[in-house]
PDB file of C-alpha atoms and ligand atoms in Angstrom:
ATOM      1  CA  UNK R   1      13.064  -7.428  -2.751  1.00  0.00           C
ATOM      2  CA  UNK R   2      15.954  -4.918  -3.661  1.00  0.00           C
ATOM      3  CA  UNK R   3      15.240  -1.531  -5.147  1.00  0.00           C
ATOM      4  CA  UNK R   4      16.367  -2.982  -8.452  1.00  0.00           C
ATOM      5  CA  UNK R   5      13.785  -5.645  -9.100  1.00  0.00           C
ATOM      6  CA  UNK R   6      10.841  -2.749  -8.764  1.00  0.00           C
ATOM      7  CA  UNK R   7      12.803  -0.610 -10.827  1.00  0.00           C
ATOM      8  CA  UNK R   8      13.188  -2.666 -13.564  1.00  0.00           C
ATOM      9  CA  UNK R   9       9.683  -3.683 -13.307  1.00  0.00           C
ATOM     10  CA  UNK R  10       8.671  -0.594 -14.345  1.00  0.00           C
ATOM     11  CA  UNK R  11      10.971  -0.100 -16.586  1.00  0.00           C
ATOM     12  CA  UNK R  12       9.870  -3.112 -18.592  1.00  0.00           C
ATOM     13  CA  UNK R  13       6.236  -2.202 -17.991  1.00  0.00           C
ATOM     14  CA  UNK R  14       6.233  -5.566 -16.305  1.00  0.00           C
ATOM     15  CA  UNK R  15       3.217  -4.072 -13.951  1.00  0.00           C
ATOM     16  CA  UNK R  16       0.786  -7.486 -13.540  1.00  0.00           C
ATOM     17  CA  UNK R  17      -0.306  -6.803 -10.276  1.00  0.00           C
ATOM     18  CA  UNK R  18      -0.963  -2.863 -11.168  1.00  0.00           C
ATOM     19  CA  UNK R  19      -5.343  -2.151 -11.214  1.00  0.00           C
ATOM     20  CA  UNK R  20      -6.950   0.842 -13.120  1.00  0.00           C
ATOM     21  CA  UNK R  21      -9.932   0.213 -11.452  1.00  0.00           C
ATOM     22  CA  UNK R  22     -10.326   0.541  -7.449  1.00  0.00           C
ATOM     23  CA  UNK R  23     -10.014  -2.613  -5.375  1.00  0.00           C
ATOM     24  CA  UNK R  24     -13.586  -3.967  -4.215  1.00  0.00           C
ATOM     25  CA  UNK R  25     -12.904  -4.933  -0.999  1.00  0.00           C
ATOM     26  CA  UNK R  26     -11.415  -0.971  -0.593  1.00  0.00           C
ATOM     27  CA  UNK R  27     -14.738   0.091  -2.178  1.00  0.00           C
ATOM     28  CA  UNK R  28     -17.010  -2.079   0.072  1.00  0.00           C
ATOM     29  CA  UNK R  29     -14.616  -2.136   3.784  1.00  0.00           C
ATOM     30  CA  UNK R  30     -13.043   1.411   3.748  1.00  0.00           C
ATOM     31  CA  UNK R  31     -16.224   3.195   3.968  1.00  0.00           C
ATOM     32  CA  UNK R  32     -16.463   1.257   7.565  1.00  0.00           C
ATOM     33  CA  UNK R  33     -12.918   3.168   8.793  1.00  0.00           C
ATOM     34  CA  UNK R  34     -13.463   5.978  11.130  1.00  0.00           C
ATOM     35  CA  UNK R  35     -11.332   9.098   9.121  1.00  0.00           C
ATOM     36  CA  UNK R  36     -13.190  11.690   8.954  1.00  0.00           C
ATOM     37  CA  UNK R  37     -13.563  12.735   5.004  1.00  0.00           C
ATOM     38  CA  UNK R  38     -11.182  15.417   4.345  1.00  0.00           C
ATOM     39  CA  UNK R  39      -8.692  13.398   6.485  1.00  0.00           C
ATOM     40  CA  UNK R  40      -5.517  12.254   4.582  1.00  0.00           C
ATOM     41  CA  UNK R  41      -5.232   8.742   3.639  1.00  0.00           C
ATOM     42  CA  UNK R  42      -1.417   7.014   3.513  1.00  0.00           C
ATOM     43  CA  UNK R  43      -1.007   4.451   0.607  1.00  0.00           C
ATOM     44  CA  UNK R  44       2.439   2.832   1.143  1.00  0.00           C
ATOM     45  CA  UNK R  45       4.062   1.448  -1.539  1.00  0.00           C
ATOM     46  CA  UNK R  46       1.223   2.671  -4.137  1.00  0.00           C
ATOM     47  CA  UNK R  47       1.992   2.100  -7.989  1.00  0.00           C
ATOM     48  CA  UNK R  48       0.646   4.292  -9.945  1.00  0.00           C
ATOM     49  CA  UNK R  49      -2.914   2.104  -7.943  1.00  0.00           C
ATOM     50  CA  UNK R  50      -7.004   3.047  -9.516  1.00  0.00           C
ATOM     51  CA  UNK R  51      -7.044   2.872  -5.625  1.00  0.00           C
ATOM     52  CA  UNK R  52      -5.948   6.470  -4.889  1.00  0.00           C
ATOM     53  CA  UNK R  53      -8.287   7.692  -7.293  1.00  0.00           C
ATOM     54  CA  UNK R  54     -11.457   5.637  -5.723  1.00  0.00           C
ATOM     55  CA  UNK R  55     -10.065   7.189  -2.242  1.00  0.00           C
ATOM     56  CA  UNK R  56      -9.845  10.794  -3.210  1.00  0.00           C
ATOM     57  CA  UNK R  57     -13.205  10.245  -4.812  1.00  0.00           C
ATOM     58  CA  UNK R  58     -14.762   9.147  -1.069  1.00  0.00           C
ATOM     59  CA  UNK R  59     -13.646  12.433   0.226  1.00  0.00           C
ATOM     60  CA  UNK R  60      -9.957  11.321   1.610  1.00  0.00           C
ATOM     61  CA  UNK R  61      -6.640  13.319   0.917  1.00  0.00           C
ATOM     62  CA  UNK R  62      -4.110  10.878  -0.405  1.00  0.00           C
ATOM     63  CA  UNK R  63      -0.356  10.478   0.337  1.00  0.00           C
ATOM     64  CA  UNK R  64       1.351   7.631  -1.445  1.00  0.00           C
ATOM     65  CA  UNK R  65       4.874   6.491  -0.924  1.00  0.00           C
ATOM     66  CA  UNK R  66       6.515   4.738  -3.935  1.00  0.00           C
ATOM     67  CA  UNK R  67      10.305   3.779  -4.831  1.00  0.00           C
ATOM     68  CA  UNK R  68       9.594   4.356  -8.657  1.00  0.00           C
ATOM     69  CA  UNK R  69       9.246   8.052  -9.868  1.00  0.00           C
ATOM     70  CA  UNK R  70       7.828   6.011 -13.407  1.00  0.00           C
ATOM     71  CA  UNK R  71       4.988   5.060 -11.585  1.00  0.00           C
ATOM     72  CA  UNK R  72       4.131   8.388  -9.737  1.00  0.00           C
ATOM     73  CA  UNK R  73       5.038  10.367 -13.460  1.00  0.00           C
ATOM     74  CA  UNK R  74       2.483   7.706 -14.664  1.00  0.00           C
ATOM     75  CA  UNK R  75      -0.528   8.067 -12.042  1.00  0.00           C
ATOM     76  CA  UNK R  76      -0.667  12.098 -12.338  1.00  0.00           C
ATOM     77  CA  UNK R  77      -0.553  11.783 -16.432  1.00  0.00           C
ATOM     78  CA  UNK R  78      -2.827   8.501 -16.820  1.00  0.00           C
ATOM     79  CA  UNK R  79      -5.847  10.381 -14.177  1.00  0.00           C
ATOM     80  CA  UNK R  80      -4.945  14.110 -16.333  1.00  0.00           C
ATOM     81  CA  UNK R  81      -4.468  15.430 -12.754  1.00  0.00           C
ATOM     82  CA  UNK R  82      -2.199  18.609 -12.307  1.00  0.00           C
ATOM     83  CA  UNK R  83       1.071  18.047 -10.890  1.00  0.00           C
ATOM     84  CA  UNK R  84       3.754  20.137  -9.437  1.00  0.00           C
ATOM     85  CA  UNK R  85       7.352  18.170  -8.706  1.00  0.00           C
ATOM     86  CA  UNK R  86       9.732  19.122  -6.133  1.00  0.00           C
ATOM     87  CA  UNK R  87      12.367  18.159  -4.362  1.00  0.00           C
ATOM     88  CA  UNK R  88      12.328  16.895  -0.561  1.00  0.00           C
ATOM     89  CA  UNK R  89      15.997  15.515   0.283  1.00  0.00           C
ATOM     90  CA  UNK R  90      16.325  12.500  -0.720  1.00  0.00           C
ATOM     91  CA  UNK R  91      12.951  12.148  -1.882  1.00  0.00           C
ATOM     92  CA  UNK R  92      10.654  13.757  -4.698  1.00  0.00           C
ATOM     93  CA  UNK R  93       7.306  14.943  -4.084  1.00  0.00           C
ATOM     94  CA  UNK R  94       4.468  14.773  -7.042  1.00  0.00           C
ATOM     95  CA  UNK R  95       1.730  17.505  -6.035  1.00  0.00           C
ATOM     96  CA  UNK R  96      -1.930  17.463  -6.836  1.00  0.00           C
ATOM     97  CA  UNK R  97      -4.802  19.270  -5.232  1.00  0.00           C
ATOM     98  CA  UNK R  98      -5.856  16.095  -3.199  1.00  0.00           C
ATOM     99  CA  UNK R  99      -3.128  13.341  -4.053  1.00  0.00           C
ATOM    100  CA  UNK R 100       0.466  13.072  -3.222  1.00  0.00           C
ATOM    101  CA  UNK R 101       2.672  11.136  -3.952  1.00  0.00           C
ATOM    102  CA  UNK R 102       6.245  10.989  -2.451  1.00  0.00           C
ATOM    103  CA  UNK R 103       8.755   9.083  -4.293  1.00  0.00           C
ATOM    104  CA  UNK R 104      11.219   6.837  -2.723  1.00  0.00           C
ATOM    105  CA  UNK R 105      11.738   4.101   0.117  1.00  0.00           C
ATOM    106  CA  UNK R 106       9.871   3.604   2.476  1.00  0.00           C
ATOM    107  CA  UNK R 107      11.878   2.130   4.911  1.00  0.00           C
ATOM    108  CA  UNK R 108      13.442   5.568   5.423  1.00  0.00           C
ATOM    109  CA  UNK R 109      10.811   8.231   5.185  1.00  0.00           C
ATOM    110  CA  UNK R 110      10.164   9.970   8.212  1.00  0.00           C
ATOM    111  CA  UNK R 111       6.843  11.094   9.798  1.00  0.00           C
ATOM    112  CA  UNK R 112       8.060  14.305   8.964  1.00  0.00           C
ATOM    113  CA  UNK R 113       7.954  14.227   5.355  1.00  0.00           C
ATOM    114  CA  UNK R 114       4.671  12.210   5.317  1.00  0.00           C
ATOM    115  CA  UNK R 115       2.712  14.992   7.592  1.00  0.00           C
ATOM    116  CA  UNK R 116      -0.582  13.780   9.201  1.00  0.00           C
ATOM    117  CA  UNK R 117      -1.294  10.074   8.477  1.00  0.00           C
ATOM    118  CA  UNK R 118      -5.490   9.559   9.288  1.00  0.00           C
ATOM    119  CA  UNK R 119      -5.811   5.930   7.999  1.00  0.00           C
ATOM    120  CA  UNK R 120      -4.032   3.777   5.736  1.00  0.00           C
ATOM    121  CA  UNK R 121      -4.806   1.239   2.823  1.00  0.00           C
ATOM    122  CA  UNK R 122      -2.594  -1.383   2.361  1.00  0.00           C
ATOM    123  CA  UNK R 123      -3.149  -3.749  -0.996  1.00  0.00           C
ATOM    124  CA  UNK R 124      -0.236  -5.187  -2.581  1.00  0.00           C
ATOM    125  CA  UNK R 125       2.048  -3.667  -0.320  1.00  0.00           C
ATOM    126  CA  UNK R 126       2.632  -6.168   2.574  1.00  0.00           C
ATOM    127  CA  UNK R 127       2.252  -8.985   0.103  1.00  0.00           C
ATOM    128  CA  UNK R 128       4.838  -7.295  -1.855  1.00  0.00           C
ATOM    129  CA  UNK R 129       7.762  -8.436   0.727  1.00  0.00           C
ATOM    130  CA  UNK R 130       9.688 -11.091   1.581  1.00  0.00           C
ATOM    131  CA  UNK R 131       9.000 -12.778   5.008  1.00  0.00           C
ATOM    132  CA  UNK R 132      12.172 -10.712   6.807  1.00  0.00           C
ATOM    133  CA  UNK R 133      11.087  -7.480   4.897  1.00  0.00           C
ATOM    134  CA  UNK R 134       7.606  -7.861   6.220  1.00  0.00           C
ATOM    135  CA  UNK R 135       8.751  -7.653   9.831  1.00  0.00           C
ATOM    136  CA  UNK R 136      10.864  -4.500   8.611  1.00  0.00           C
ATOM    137  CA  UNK R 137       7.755  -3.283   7.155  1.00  0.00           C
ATOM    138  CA  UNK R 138       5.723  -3.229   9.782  1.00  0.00           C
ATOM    139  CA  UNK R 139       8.396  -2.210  12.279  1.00  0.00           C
ATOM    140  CA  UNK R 140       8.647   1.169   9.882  1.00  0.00           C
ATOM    141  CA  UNK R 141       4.597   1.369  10.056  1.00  0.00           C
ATOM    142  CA  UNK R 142       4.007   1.467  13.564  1.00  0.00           C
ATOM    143  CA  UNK R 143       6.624   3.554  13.403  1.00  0.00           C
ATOM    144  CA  UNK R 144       4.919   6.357  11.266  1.00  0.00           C
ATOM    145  CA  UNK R 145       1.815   6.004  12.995  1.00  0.00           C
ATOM    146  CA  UNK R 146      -0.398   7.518  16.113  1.00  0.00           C
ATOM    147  CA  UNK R 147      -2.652   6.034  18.084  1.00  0.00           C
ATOM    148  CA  UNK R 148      -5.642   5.924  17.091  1.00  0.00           C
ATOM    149  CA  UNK R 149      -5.217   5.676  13.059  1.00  0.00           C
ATOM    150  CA  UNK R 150      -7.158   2.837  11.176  1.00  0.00           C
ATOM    151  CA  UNK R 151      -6.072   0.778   8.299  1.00  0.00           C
ATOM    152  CA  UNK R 152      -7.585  -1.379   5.838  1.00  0.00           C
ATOM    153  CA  UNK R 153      -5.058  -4.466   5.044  1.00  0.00           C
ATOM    154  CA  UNK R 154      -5.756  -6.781   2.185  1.00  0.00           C
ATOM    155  CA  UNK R 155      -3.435  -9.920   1.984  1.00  0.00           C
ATOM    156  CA  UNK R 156      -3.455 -13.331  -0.016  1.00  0.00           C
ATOM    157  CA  UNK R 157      -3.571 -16.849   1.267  1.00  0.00           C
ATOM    158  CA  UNK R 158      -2.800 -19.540  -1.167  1.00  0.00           C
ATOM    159  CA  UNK R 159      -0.051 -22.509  -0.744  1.00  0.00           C
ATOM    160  CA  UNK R 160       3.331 -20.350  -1.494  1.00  0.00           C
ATOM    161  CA  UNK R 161       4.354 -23.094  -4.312  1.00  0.00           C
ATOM    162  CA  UNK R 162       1.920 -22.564  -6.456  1.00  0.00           C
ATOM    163  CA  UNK R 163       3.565 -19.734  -7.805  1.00  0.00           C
ATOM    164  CA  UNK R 164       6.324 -17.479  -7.540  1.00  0.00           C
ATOM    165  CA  UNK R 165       5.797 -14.233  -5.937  1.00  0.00           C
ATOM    166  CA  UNK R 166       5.738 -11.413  -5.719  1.00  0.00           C
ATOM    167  CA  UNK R 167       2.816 -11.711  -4.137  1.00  0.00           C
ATOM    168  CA  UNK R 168       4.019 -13.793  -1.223  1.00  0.00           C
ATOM    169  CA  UNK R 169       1.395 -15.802   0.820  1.00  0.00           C
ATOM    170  CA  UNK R 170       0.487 -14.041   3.716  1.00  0.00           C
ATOM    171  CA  UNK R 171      -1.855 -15.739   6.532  1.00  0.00           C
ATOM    172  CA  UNK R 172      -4.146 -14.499   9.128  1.00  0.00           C
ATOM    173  CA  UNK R 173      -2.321 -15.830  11.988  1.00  0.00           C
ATOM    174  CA  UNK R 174       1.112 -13.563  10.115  1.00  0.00           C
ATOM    175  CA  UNK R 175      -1.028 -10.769  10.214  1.00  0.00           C
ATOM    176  CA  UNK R 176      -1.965 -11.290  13.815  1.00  0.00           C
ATOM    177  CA  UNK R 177       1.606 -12.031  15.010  1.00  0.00           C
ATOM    178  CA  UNK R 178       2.710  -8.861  13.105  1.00  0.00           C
ATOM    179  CA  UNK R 179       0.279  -6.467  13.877  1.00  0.00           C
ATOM    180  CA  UNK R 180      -1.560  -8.142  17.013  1.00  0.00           C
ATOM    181  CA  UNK R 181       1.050  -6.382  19.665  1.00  0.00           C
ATOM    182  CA  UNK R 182       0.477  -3.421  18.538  1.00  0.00           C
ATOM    183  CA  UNK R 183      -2.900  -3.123  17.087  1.00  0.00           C
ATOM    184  CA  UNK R 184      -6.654  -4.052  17.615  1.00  0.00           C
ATOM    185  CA  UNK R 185      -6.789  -6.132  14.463  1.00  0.00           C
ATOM    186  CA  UNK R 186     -10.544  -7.330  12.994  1.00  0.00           C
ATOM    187  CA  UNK R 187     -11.037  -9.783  10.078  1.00  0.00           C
ATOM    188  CA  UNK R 188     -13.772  -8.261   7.921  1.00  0.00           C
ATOM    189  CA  UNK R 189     -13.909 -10.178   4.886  1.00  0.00           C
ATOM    190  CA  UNK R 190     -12.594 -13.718   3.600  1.00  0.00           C
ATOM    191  CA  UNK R 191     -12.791 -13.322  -0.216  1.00  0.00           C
ATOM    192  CA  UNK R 192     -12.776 -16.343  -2.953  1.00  0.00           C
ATOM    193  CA  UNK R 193     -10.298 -14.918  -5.264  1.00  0.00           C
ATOM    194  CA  UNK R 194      -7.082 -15.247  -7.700  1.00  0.00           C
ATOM    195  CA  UNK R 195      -3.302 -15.377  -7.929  1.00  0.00           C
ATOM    196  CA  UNK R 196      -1.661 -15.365 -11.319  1.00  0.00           C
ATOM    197  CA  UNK R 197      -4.482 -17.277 -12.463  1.00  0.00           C
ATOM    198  CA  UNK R 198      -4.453 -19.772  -9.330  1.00  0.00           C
ATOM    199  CA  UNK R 199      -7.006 -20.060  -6.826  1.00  0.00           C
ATOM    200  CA  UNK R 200      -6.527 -17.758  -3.340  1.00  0.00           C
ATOM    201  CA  UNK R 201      -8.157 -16.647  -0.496  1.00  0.00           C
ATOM    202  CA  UNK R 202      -8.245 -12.739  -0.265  1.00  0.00           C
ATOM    203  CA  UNK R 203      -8.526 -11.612   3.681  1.00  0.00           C
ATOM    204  CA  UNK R 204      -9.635  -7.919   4.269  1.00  0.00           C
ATOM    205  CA  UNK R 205      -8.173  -6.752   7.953  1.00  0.00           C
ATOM    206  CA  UNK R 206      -9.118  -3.880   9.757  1.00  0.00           C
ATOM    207  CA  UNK R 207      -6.136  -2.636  12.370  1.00  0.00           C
ATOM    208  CA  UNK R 208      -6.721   0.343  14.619  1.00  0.00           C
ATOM    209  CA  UNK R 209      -2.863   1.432  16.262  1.00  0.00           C
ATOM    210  CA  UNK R 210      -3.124   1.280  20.051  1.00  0.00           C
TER     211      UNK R 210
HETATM  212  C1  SAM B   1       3.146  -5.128  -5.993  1.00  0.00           C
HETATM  213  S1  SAM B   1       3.370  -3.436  -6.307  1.00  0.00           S
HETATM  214  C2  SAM B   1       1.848  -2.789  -5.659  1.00  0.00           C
HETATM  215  C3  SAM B   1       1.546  -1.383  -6.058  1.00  0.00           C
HETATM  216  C4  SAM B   1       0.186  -0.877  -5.599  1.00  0.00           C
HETATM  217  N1  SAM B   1      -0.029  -1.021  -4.172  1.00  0.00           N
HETATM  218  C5  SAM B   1      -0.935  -1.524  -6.356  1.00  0.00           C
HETATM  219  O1  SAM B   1      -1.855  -2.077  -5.728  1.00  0.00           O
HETATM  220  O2  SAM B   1      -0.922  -1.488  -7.600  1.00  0.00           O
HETATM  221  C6  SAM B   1       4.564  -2.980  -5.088  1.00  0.00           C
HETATM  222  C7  SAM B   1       5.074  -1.577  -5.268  1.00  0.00           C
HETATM  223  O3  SAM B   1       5.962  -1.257  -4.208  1.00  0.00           O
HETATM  224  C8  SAM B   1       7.003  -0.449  -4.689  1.00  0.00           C
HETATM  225  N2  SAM B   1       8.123  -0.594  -3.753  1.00  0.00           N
HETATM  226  C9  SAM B   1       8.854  -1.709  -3.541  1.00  0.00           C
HETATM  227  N3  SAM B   1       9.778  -1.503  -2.596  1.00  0.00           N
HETATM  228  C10 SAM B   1       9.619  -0.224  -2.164  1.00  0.00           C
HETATM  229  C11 SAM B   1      10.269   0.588  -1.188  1.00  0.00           C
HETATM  230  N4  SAM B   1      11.293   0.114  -0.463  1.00  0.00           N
HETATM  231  N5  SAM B   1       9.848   1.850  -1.024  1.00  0.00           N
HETATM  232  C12 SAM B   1       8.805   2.353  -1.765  1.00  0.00           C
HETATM  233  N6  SAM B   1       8.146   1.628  -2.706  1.00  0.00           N
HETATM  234  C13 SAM B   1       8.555   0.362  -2.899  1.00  0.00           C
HETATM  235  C14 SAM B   1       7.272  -1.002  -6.083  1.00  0.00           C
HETATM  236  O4  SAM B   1       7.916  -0.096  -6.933  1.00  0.00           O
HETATM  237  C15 SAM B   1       5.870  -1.347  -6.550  1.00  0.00           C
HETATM  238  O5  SAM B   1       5.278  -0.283  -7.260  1.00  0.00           O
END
């Protein structure tokens, strides 16, 4: 998906897949992670997501990373949270006392401007990509990441002509192949669930980076 599409996305408000409220599978599975509260929590690809909010509220630090600075403006205004803007090359940074969010794409931030990943929460991110993008995706992930972090990955089965994505389909055996090398990867949860108003399966994944 080009940097157009999202953009105009939230320029039209056309935000369907955007939650106020925090993801349950985050609410029930993240809790079982081993970051240590106070740690700081990377949300790639975040929207303006309820999910940051639920986070900070478990005791987590939160650093998002999102192409559209509507979004970020969005989440600081919508949760009345103090924000200070700056600039960080090519990227903007949106300051709060316990959320951050750094706006721009991913597939070039550095480890540098993220600072100290301790886990990460993935929803709608991964599902967000094409099938080529996804490898990219992860390639730029395990690039970010140390040893030893833990993630919480929530992705979508559901026959890919059903609808049109975004989200695209992604199954467990994808998230093995893409994450398996590299990762010890445990299936938590296999959740009854929807797509645009069609039946899926939604898959909660634990990784841990080797
Ligand atoms: C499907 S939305 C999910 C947002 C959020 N995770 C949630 O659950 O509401 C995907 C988001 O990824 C952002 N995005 C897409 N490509 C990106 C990129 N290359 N770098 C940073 N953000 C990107 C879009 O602007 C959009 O907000």
């Amino acid at each position: 998906m080009e940097h157009q599409f999202w953009q105009e996305k939230w320029q039209a408000n056309e935000i369907g897949f955007h939650q106020d409220a925090p993801h349950p599978l985050l609410q029930k599975h993240f809790p079982t992670l081993a970051p240590a509260k106070g740690g700081r929590v990377f949300v790639p690809l975040c929207g303006k997501s309820g999910d940051m909010m639920c986070l900070q509220q478990q005791g987590f630090d939160v650093i998002g990373l999102e192409l559209s600075e509507i979004a970020a403006q969005a989440f600081f205004e919508e949760n009345h949270l103090q924000v200070t803007v700056s600039d960080a090359g090519d990227y903007k940074r949106f300051q709060s006392a316990h959320i951050e969010i750094i706006c721009g794409d991913f597939f070039a931030v550095t480890r540098e401007l993220l600072g100290d990943i301790s886990a990460v929460f993935d929803r709608a991110a991964l599902v967000a990509l094409p099938p080529e993008m996804r490898v990219q995706y992860v390639g730029q992930m395990r690039h970010l990441l140390e040893p030893g972090v833990e993630g919480l990955l929530i992705v979508l089965e559901y026959e890919q002509d059903i609808i049109s994505p975004p989200p695209f389909a992604v199954f467990q055996e994808e998230v093995n192949s893409l994450y398996g090398h590299w990762c010890d990867i445990k299936l938590l949860e296999k959740a009854a669930s929807d797509v645009k108003g069609k039946p899926c399966v939604e898959l909660a994944c634990r990784f841990r980076v080797l």
